[in-house]
XYZ file of C-alpha atoms in Angstrom:
363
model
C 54.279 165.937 83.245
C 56.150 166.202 86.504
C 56.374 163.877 89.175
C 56.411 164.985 92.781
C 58.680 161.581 94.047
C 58.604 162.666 97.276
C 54.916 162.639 97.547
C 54.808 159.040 95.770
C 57.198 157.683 98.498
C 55.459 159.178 101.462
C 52.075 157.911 99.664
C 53.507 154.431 99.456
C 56.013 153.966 102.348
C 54.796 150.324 103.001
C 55.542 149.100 99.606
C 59.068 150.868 99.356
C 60.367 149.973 103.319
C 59.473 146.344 102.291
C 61.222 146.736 98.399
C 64.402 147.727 99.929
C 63.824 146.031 103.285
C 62.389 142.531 102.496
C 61.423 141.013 105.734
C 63.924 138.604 105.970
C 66.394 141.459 106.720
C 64.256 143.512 108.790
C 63.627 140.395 111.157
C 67.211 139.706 111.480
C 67.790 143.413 112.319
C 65.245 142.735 115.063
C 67.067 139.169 115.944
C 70.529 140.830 116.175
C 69.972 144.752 117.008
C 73.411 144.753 118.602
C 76.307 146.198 115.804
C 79.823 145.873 116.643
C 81.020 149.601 115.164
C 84.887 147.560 114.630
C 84.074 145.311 112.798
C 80.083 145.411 111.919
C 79.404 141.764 113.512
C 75.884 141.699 114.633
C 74.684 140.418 118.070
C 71.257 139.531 120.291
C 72.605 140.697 123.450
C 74.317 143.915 124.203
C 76.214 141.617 126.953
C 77.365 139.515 123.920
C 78.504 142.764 122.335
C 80.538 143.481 125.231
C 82.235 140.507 125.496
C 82.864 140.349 121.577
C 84.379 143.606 121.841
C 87.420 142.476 124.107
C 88.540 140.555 121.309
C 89.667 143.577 119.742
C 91.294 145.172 122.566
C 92.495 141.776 123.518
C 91.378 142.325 126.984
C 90.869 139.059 129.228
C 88.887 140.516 132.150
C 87.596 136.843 133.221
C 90.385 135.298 135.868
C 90.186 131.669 137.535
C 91.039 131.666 140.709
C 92.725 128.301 140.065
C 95.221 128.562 137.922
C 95.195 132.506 136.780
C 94.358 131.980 133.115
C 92.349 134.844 131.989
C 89.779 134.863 128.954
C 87.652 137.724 127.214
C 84.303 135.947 128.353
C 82.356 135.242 131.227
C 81.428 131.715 129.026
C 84.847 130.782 128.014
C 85.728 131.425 131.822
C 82.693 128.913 133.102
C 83.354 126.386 130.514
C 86.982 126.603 131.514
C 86.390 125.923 135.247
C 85.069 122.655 134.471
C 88.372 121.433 133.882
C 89.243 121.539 137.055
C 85.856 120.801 138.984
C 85.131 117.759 136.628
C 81.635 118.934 135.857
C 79.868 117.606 133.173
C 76.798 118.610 132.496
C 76.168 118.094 129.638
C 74.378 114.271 129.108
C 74.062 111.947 125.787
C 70.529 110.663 126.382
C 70.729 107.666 124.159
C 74.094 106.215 125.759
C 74.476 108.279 128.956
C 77.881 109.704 128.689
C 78.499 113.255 130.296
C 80.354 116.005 128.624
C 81.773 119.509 129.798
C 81.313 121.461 126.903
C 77.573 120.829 124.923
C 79.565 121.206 121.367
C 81.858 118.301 122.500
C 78.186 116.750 123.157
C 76.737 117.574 119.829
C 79.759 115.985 117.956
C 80.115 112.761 120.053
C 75.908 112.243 119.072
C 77.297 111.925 115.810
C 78.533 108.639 116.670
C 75.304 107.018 117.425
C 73.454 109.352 114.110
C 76.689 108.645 111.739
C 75.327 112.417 110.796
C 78.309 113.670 108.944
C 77.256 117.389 107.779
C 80.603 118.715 106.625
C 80.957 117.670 102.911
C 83.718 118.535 100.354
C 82.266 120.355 97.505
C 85.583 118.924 95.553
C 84.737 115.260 95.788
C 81.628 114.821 98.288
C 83.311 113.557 100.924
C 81.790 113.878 104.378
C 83.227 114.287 107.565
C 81.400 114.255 111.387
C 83.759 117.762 112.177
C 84.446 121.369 110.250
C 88.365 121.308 110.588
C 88.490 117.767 109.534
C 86.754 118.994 106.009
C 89.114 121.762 106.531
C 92.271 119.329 106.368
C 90.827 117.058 103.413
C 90.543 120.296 100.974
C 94.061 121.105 100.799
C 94.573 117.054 98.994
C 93.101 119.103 96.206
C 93.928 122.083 96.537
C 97.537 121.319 97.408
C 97.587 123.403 100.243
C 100.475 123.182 102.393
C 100.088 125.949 105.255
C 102.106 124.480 107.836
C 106.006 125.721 107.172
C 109.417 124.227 109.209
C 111.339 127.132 110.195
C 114.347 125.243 110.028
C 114.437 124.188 106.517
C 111.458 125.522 104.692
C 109.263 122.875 103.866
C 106.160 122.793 104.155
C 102.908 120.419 105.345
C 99.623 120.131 104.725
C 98.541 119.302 108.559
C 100.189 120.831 111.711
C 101.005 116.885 112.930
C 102.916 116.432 109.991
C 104.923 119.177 110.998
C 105.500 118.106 114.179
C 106.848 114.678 113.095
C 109.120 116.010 110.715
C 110.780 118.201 112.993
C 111.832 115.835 115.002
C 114.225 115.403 111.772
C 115.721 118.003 112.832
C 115.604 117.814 116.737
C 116.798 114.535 117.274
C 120.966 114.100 117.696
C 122.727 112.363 115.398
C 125.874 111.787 116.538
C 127.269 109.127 114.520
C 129.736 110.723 111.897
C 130.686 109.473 108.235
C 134.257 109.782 107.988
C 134.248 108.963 104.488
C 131.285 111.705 103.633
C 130.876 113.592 106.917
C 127.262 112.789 106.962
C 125.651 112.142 110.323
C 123.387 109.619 111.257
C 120.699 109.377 114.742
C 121.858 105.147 115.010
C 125.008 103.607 114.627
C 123.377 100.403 112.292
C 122.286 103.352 110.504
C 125.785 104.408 110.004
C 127.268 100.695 109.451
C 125.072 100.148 106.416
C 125.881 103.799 104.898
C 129.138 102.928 104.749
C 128.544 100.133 102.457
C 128.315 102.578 99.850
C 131.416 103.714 100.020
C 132.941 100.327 100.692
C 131.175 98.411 98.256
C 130.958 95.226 100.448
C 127.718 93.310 100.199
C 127.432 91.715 104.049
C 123.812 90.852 103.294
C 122.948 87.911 101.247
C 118.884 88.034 99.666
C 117.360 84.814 99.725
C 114.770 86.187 97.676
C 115.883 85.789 94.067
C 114.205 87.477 91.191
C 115.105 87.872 87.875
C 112.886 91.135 87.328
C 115.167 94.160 88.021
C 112.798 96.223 90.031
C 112.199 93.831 92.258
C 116.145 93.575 93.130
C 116.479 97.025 92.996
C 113.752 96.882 95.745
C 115.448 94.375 97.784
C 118.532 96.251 97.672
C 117.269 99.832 98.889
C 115.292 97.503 101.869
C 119.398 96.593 103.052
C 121.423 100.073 102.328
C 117.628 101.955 103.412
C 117.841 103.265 100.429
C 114.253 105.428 99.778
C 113.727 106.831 96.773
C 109.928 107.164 96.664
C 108.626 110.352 98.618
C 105.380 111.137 99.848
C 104.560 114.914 98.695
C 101.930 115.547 100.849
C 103.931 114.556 104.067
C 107.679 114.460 103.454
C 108.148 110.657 104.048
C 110.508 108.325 101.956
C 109.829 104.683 101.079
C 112.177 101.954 99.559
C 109.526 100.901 96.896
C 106.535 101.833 94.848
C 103.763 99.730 96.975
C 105.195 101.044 99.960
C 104.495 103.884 98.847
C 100.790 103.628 97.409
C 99.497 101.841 100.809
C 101.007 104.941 102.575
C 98.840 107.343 100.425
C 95.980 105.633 101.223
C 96.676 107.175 105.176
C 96.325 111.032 103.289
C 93.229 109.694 100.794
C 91.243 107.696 103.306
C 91.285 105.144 100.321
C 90.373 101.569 101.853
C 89.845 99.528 99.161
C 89.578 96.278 101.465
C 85.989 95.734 102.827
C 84.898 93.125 105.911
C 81.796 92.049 104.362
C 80.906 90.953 108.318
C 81.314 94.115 109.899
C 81.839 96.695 106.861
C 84.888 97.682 108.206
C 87.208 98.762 105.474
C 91.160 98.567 105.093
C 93.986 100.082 102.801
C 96.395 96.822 103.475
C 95.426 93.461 102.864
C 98.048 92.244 105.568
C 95.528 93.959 108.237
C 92.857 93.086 106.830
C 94.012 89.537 107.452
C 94.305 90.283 110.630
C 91.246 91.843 111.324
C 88.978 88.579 109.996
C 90.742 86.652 112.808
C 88.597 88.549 115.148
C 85.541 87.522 113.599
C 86.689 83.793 113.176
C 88.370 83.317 116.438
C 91.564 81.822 114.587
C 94.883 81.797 116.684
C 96.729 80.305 114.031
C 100.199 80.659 115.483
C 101.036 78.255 118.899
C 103.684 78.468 121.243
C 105.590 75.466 121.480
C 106.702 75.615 125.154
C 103.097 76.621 127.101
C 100.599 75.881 124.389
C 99.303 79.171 124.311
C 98.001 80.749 120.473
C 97.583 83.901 118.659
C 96.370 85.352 115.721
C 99.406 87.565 114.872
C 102.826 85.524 114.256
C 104.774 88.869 116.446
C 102.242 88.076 119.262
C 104.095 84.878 119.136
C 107.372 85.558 119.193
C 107.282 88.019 121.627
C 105.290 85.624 123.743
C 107.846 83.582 123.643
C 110.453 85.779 125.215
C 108.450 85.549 128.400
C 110.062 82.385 128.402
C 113.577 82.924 126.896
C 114.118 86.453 128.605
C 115.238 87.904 125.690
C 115.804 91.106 124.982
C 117.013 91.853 121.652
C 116.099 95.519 121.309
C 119.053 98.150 122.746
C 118.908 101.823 123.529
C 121.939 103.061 121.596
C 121.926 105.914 123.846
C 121.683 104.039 127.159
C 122.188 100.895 126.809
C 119.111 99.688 128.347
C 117.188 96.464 126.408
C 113.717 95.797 125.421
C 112.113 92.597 124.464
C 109.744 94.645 121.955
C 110.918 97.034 119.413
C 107.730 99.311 120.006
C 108.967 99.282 123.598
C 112.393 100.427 122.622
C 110.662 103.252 120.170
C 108.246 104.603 123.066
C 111.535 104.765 125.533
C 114.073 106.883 123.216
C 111.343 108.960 123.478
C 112.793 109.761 126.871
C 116.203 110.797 125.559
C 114.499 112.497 122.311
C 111.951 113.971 123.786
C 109.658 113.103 120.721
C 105.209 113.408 121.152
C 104.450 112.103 117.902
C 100.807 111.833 119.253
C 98.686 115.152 118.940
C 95.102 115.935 120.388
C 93.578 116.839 117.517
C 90.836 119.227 119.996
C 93.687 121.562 121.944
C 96.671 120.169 119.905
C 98.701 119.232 122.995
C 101.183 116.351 122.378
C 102.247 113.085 124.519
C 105.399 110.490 123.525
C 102.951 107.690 124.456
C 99.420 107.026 122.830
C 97.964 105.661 125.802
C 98.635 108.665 127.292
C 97.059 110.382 124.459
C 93.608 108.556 124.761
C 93.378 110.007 128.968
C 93.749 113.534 127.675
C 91.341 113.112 125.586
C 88.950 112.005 128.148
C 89.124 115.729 129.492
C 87.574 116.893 125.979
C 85.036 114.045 125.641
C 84.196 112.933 129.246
């Protein structure tokens, strides 16, 4: 018997275009007839084509007349504009706040929805944004894509980068003449040196007759810090230390507000935090009668009074009545931004400088 296929095929076109073409391709074909010939991406709009294509010739034909940046699109060009007009058009109908961009939009409605549709298909974790899934996958998968040049080492998250470089940016120029190492503070340095000397200038009040904890009240005097964090590099004087620090790289907080639901990885701040539920200002200052729920409040209230200052600049001299205040202004000699936008990854030595950037992102 032979079989003329070619008449078959002809005879039944219908059923063959839609075996090898089910509809689901065919309308997508129709959806997107625009094919990139570099790189096969398909496209609605042959102006989208166009614009898609400058990516691979890396041509930025789009200027603003503001500032001269140039970008591929006529899109990326509008949307960049708005940075300097301030326009925002792009409204949150259930609280009213504009954005510039309408993705910035869509991921600040997730707020008010608590919609979190990125999910870890590790552990089930879900997260409001795709790069912050991104991030969480390499705890398991131990990825660490983010190298020093300097020394090697490597990071899981570019901000964890960024603060250990400063390792090797900042000066130390307080010398070990014993050892030759060099240290950023001169305390630093005094204390070192009691390993070579042997003396003992600090006397520990706390007496315990279980060995780790003296060997934990020692390494808190010479800074000794034997327990280091793989995933970001830092070192910490003791064991607990070290498992509440985790908790920043796990989101692990196993401390819950049963008020508010708020959750917390240290019980010291979780402390804290029921104060502002119970209105308790526990700690009083003696000379104006004024309270506060922290003890620090207090005693940095108190040098309102006193004037004190107890917090130098080793490089300038200069005094601080806060030791925060002293951190944020060696920032000035280091030039340290520990704080990153985690939208355009610019950086800032202050936080509160951090938060009006970000305004510019989220309106």
């Amino acid at each position: 018997m032979h079989f003329d296929f070619r008449r078959i095929i002809m005879e039944n076109s219908e059923i063959f275009k839609k075996l090898i073409f089910p509809e689901s391709m065919v309308k997508e074909k129709r959806e997107f007839p625009y094919d990139c010939d570099i790189c096969k991406k398909s496209f609605s709009q042959k102006g989208h084509l166009n614009t898609h294509k400058c990516t691979h010739k890396k041509e930025k034909p789009y200027h603003c007349n503001i500032c001269d940046k140039s970008f591929t699109g006529s899109i990326d060009l509008t949307r960049h504009i708005r940075v300097h007009t301030g326009e925002k058009p792009y409204q949150c109908d259930i609280c009213g706040k504009s954005f510039s961009q309408s993705i910035v939009l869509t991921t600040h409605i997730r707020i008010h929805t608590g919609e979190k549709p990125y999910h870890c298909d590790i552990c089930g974790k879900s997260f409001s944004r795709s790069y912050h899934v991104t991030s969480h996958k390499r705890i398991h998968s131990g990825e660490k894509p983010y190298c020093c040049d300097i020394c090697g080492k490597s990071f899981s998250k570019s901000s964890n980068l960024a603060v250990h470089r400063h390792i090797h940016t900042v000066e130390k120029q307080y010398h070990c003449d014993i050892c030759g190492k060099l240290f950023s503070q001169r305390s630093v340095l005094t204390k070192h040196k009691h390993i070579h000397t042997g003396e003992q200038p600090f006397h520990c009040d706390n007496s315990s007759s279980v060995s780790n904890h003296l060997a934990n009240y020692k390494s808190i005097h010479t800074e000794e810090k034997r327990y280091l964090c793989d995933i970001c590099g830092t070192s910490f004087s003791n064991c607990s230390a070290l498992t509440r620090h985790n908790h920043t790289h796990t989101g692990k907080k196993p401390l819950h507000c049963d008020i508010c639901g708020k959750s917390f990885c240290r019980s010291s701040d979780f402390t804290k935090h029921k104060r502002i539920h119970s209105g308790e200002k526990p700690y009083h200052c003696d000379i104006c009668g004024k309270s506060f729920s922290q003890g620090n409040n207090l005693t940095e209230h108190k040098r309102i009074h006193t004037g004190e200052k107890p917090y130098h600049c080793d490089i300038c001299g200069k005094s601080f009545s806060t030791s925060c205040t002293l951190t944020s202004h060696k920032r000035i000699h280091t030039g340290e931004k520990p704080y990153h936008c985690d939208i355009c990854g610019k950086s800032f030595s202050q936080n509160s400088n951090l938060s009006k950037h970000k305004r510019i992102h989220t309106g």
